[in-house]
GROMACS .gro file of C-alpha atoms in nm:
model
  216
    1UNK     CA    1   0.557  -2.138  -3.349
    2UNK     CA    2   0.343  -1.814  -3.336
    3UNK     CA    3   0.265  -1.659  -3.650
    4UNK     CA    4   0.463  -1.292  -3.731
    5UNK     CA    5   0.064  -1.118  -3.700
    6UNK     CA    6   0.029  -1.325  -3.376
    7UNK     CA    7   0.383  -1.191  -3.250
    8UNK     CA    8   0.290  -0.821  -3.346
    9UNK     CA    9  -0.099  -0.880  -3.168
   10UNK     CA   10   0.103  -0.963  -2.861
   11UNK     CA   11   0.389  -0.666  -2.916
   12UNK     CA   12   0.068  -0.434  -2.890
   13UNK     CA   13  -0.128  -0.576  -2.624
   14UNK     CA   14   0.213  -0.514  -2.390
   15UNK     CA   15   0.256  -0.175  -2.546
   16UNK     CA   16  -0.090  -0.062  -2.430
   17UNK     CA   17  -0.108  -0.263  -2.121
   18UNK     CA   18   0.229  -0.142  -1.994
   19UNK     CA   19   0.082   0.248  -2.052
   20UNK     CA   20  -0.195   0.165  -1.854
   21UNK     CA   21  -0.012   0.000  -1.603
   22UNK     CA   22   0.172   0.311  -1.576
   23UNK     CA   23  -0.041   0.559  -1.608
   24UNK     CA   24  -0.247   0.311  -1.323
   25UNK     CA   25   0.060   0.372  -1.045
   26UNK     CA   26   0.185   0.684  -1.116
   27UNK     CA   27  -0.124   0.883  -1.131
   28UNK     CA   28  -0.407   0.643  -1.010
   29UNK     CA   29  -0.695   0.462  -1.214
   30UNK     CA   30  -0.868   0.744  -1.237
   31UNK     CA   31  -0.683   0.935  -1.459
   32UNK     CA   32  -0.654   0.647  -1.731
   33UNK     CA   33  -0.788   0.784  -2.062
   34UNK     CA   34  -0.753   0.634  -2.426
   35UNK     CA   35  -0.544   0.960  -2.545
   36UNK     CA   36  -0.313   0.937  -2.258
   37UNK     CA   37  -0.230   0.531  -2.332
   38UNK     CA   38  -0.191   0.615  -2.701
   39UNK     CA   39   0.063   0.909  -2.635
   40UNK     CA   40   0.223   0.763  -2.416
   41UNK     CA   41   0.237   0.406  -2.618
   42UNK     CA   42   0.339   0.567  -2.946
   43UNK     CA   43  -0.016   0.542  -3.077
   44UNK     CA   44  -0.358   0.674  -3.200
   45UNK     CA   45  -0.592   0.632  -2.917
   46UNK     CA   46  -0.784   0.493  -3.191
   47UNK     CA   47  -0.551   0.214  -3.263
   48UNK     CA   48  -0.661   0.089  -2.876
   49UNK     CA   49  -1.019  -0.033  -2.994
   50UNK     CA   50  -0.794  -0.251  -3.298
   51UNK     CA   51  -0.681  -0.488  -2.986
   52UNK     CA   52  -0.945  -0.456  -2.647
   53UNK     CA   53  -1.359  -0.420  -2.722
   54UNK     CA   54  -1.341  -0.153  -2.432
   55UNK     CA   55  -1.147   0.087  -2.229
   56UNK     CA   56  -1.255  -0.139  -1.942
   57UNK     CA   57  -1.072  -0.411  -2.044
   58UNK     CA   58  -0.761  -0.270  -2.092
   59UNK     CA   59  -0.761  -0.093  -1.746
   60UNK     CA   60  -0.858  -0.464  -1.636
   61UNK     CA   61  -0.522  -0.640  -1.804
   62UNK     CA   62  -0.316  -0.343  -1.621
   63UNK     CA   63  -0.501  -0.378  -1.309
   64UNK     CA   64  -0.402  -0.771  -1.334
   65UNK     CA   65  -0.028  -0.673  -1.323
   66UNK     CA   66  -0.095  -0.552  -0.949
   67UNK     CA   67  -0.197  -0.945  -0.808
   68UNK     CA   68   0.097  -1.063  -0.832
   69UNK     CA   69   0.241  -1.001  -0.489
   70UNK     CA   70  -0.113  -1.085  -0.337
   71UNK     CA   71  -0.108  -1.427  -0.529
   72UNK     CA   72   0.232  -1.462  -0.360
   73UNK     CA   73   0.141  -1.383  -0.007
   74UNK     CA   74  -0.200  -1.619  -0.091
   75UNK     CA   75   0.048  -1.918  -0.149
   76UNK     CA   76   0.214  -1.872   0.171
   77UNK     CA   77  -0.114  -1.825   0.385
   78UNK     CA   78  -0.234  -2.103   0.201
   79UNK     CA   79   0.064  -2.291   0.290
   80UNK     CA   80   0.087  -2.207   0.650
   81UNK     CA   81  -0.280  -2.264   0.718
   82UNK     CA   82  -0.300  -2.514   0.994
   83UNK     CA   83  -0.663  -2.621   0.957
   84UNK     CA   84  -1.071  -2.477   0.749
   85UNK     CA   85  -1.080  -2.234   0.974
   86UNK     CA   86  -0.758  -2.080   0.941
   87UNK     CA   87  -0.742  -2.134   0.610
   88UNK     CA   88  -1.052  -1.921   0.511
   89UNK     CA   89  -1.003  -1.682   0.753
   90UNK     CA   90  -0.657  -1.614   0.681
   91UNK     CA   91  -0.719  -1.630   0.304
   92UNK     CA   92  -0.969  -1.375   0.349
   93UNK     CA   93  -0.777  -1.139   0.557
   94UNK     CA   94  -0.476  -1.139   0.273
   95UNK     CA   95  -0.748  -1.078   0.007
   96UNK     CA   96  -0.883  -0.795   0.235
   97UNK     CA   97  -0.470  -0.680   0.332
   98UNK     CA   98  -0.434  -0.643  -0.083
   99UNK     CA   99  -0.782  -0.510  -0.215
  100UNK     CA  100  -0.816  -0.256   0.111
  101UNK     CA  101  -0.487  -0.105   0.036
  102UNK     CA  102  -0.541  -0.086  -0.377
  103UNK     CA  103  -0.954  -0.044  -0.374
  104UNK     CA  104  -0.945   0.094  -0.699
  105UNK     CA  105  -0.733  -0.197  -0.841
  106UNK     CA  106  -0.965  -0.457  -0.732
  107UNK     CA  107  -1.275  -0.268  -0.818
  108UNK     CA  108  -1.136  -0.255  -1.144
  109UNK     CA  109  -1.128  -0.645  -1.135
  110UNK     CA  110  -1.383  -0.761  -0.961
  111UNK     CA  111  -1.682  -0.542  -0.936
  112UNK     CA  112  -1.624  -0.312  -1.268
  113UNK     CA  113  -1.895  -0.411  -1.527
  114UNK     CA  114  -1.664  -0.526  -1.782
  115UNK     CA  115  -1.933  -0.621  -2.058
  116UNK     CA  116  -1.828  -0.949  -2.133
  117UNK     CA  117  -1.733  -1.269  -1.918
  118UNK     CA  118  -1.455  -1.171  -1.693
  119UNK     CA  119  -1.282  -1.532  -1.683
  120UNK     CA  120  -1.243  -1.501  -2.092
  121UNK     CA  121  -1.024  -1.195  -2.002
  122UNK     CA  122  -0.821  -1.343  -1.683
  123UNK     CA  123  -0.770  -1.659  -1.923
  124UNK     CA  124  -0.637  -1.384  -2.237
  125UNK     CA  125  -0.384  -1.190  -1.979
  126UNK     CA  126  -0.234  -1.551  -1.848
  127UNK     CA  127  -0.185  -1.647  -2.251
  128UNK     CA  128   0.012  -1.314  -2.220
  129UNK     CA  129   0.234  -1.351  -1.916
  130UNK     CA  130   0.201  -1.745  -1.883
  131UNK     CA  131   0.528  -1.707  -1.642
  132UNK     CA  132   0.291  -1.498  -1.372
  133UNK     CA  133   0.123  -1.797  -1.346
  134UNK     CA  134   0.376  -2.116  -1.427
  135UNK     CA  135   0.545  -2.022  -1.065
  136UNK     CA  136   0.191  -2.071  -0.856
  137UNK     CA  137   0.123  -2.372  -0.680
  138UNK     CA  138  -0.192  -2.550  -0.860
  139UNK     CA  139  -0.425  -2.476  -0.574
  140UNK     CA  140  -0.352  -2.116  -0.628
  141UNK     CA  141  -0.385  -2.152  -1.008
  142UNK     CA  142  -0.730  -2.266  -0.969
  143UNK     CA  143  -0.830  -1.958  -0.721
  144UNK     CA  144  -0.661  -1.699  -0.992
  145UNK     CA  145  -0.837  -1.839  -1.288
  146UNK     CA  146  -1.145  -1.800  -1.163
  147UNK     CA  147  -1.269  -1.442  -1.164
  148UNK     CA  148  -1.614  -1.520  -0.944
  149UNK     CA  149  -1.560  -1.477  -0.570
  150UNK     CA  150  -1.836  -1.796  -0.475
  151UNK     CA  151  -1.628  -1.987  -0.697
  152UNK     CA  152  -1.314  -1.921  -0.564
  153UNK     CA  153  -1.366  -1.960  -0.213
  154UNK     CA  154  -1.616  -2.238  -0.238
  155UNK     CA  155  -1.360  -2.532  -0.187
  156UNK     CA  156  -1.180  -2.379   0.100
  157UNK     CA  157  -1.521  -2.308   0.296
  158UNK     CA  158  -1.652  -2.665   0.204
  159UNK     CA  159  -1.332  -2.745   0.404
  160UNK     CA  160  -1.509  -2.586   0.714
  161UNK     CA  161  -1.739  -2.817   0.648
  162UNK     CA  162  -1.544  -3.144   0.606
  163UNK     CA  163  -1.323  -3.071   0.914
  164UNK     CA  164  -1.702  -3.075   1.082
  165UNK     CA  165  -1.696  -2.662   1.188
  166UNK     CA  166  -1.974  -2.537   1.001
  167UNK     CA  167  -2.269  -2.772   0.881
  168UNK     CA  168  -2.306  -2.849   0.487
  169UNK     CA  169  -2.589  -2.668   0.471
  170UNK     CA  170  -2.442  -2.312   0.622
  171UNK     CA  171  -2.182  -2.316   0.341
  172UNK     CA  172  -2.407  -2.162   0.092
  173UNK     CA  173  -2.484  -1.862   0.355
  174UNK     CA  174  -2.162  -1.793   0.522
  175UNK     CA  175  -1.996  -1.737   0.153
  176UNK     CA  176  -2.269  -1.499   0.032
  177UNK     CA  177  -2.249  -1.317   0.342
  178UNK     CA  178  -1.871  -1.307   0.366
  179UNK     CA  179  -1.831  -1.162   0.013
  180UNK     CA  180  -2.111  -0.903   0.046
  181UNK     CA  181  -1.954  -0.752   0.353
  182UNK     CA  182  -1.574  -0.743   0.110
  183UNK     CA  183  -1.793  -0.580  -0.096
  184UNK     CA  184  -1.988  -0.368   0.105
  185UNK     CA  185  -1.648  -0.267   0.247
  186UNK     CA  186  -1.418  -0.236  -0.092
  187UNK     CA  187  -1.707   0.014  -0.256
  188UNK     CA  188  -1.742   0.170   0.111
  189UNK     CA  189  -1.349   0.228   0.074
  190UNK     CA  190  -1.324   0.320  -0.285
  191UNK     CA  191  -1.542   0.606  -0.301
  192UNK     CA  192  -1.376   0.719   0.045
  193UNK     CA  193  -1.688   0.697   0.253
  194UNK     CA  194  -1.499   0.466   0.490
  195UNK     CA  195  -1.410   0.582   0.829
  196UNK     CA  196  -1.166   0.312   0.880
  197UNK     CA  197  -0.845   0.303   0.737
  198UNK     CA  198  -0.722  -0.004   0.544
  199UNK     CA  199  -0.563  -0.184   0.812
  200UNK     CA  200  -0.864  -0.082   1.001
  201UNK     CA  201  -1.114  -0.238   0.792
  202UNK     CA  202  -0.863  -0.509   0.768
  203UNK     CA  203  -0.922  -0.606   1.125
  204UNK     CA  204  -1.304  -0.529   1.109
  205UNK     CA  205  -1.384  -0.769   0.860
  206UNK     CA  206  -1.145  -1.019   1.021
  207UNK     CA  207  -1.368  -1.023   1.319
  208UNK     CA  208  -1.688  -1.007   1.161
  209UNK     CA  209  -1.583  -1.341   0.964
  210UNK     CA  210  -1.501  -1.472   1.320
  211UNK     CA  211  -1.800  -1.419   1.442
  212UNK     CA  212  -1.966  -1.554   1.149
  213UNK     CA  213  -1.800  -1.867   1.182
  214UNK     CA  214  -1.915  -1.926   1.535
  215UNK     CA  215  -2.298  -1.806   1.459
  216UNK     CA  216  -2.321  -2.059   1.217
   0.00000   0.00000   0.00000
């Protein structure tokens, strides 16, 4: 049984994190400040720095709270994947359908320098809300848990390889290339330099990851 200080640690973390959060979709990432989550969670922005090392990490736990209906729609691509190269290019497009559409969400996660090890704070927010992840299939557990984008996607390109598409040796370069050019396109998007729309650079990247897949 958790200890009445552990209970109250975890009270806090939700107050803060659900100020963020809400700060996060009604006015945008952007406008998250430490005064505004303390006013708005009853607290000192002061009292913030008691719980989370950095501003950063908070906006990271509230930024988590948006994955949930792409770790949904993951399971079901997963799931309906007929074969490797379905399955990594239809994973890719869902991560692309979610992150193109909320840029500044996934920036927040995934590219942000966060000062610390990322998968010690994905780890913390799942000891939090345990029930976003209890409900995942465990091949989508191990893809959320893991905050590195090689990592994630290393088993399901491998796959390319087993199912004889790519050769072993092309794995290494078709993931580094695939996640520069999400990246390239994410940062491209989030500081509105992009002159494609989300569902634009949706189908973009799905067809450069096609053509990637036949070059190598």
């Amino acid at each position: 049984m958790s200890s009445r200080k552990e209970m109250q640690t975890i009270r806090m973390y939700n107050f803060f994190i659900d100020a963020t959060a809400s700060i996060i979709e009604n006015e945008g990432i952007e406008k998250v400040t430490a005064r505004k989550i303390g006013d708005i969670a009853g607290y000192t922005s002061s009292t913030i720095y008691n719980y989370f090392d950095e501003l950063s990490h908070l906006i990271f736990f509230a930024s988590m709270r948006f994955l949930n209906d792409y770790n949904e729609d993951l399971s079901n691509v997963m799931h309906a994947s007929k074969n490797a190269v379905e399955r990594y290019i239809n994973t890719w497009e869902c991560f692309c359908k979610h992150s193109f559409k909320n840029p500044q969400i996934f920036h927040a996660i995934f590219i942000s320098d966060l000062g610390t090890d990322p998968n010690l704070l994905i780890d913390r927010y799942y000891d939090l809300y345990h029930n976003d992840l209890v409900k995942l299939p465990e091949e989508i557990k191990i893809i959320v848990l893991e905050h590195d984008l090689y990592k994630r996607n290393y088993k399901i390109v491998q796959g390319l390889a087993d199912e004889g598409y790519i050769s072993e040796e092309n794995i290494d370069y078709l993931l580094r290339t695939t996640i520069l050019m999400w990246k390239g396109m994410l940062i491209t998007l989030f500081n509105n330099r992009s002159k494609f729309s989300p569902d634009e650079a949706v189908k973009e990247f799905t067809y450069l990851i096609s053509q990637l897949i036949k070059v190598y």
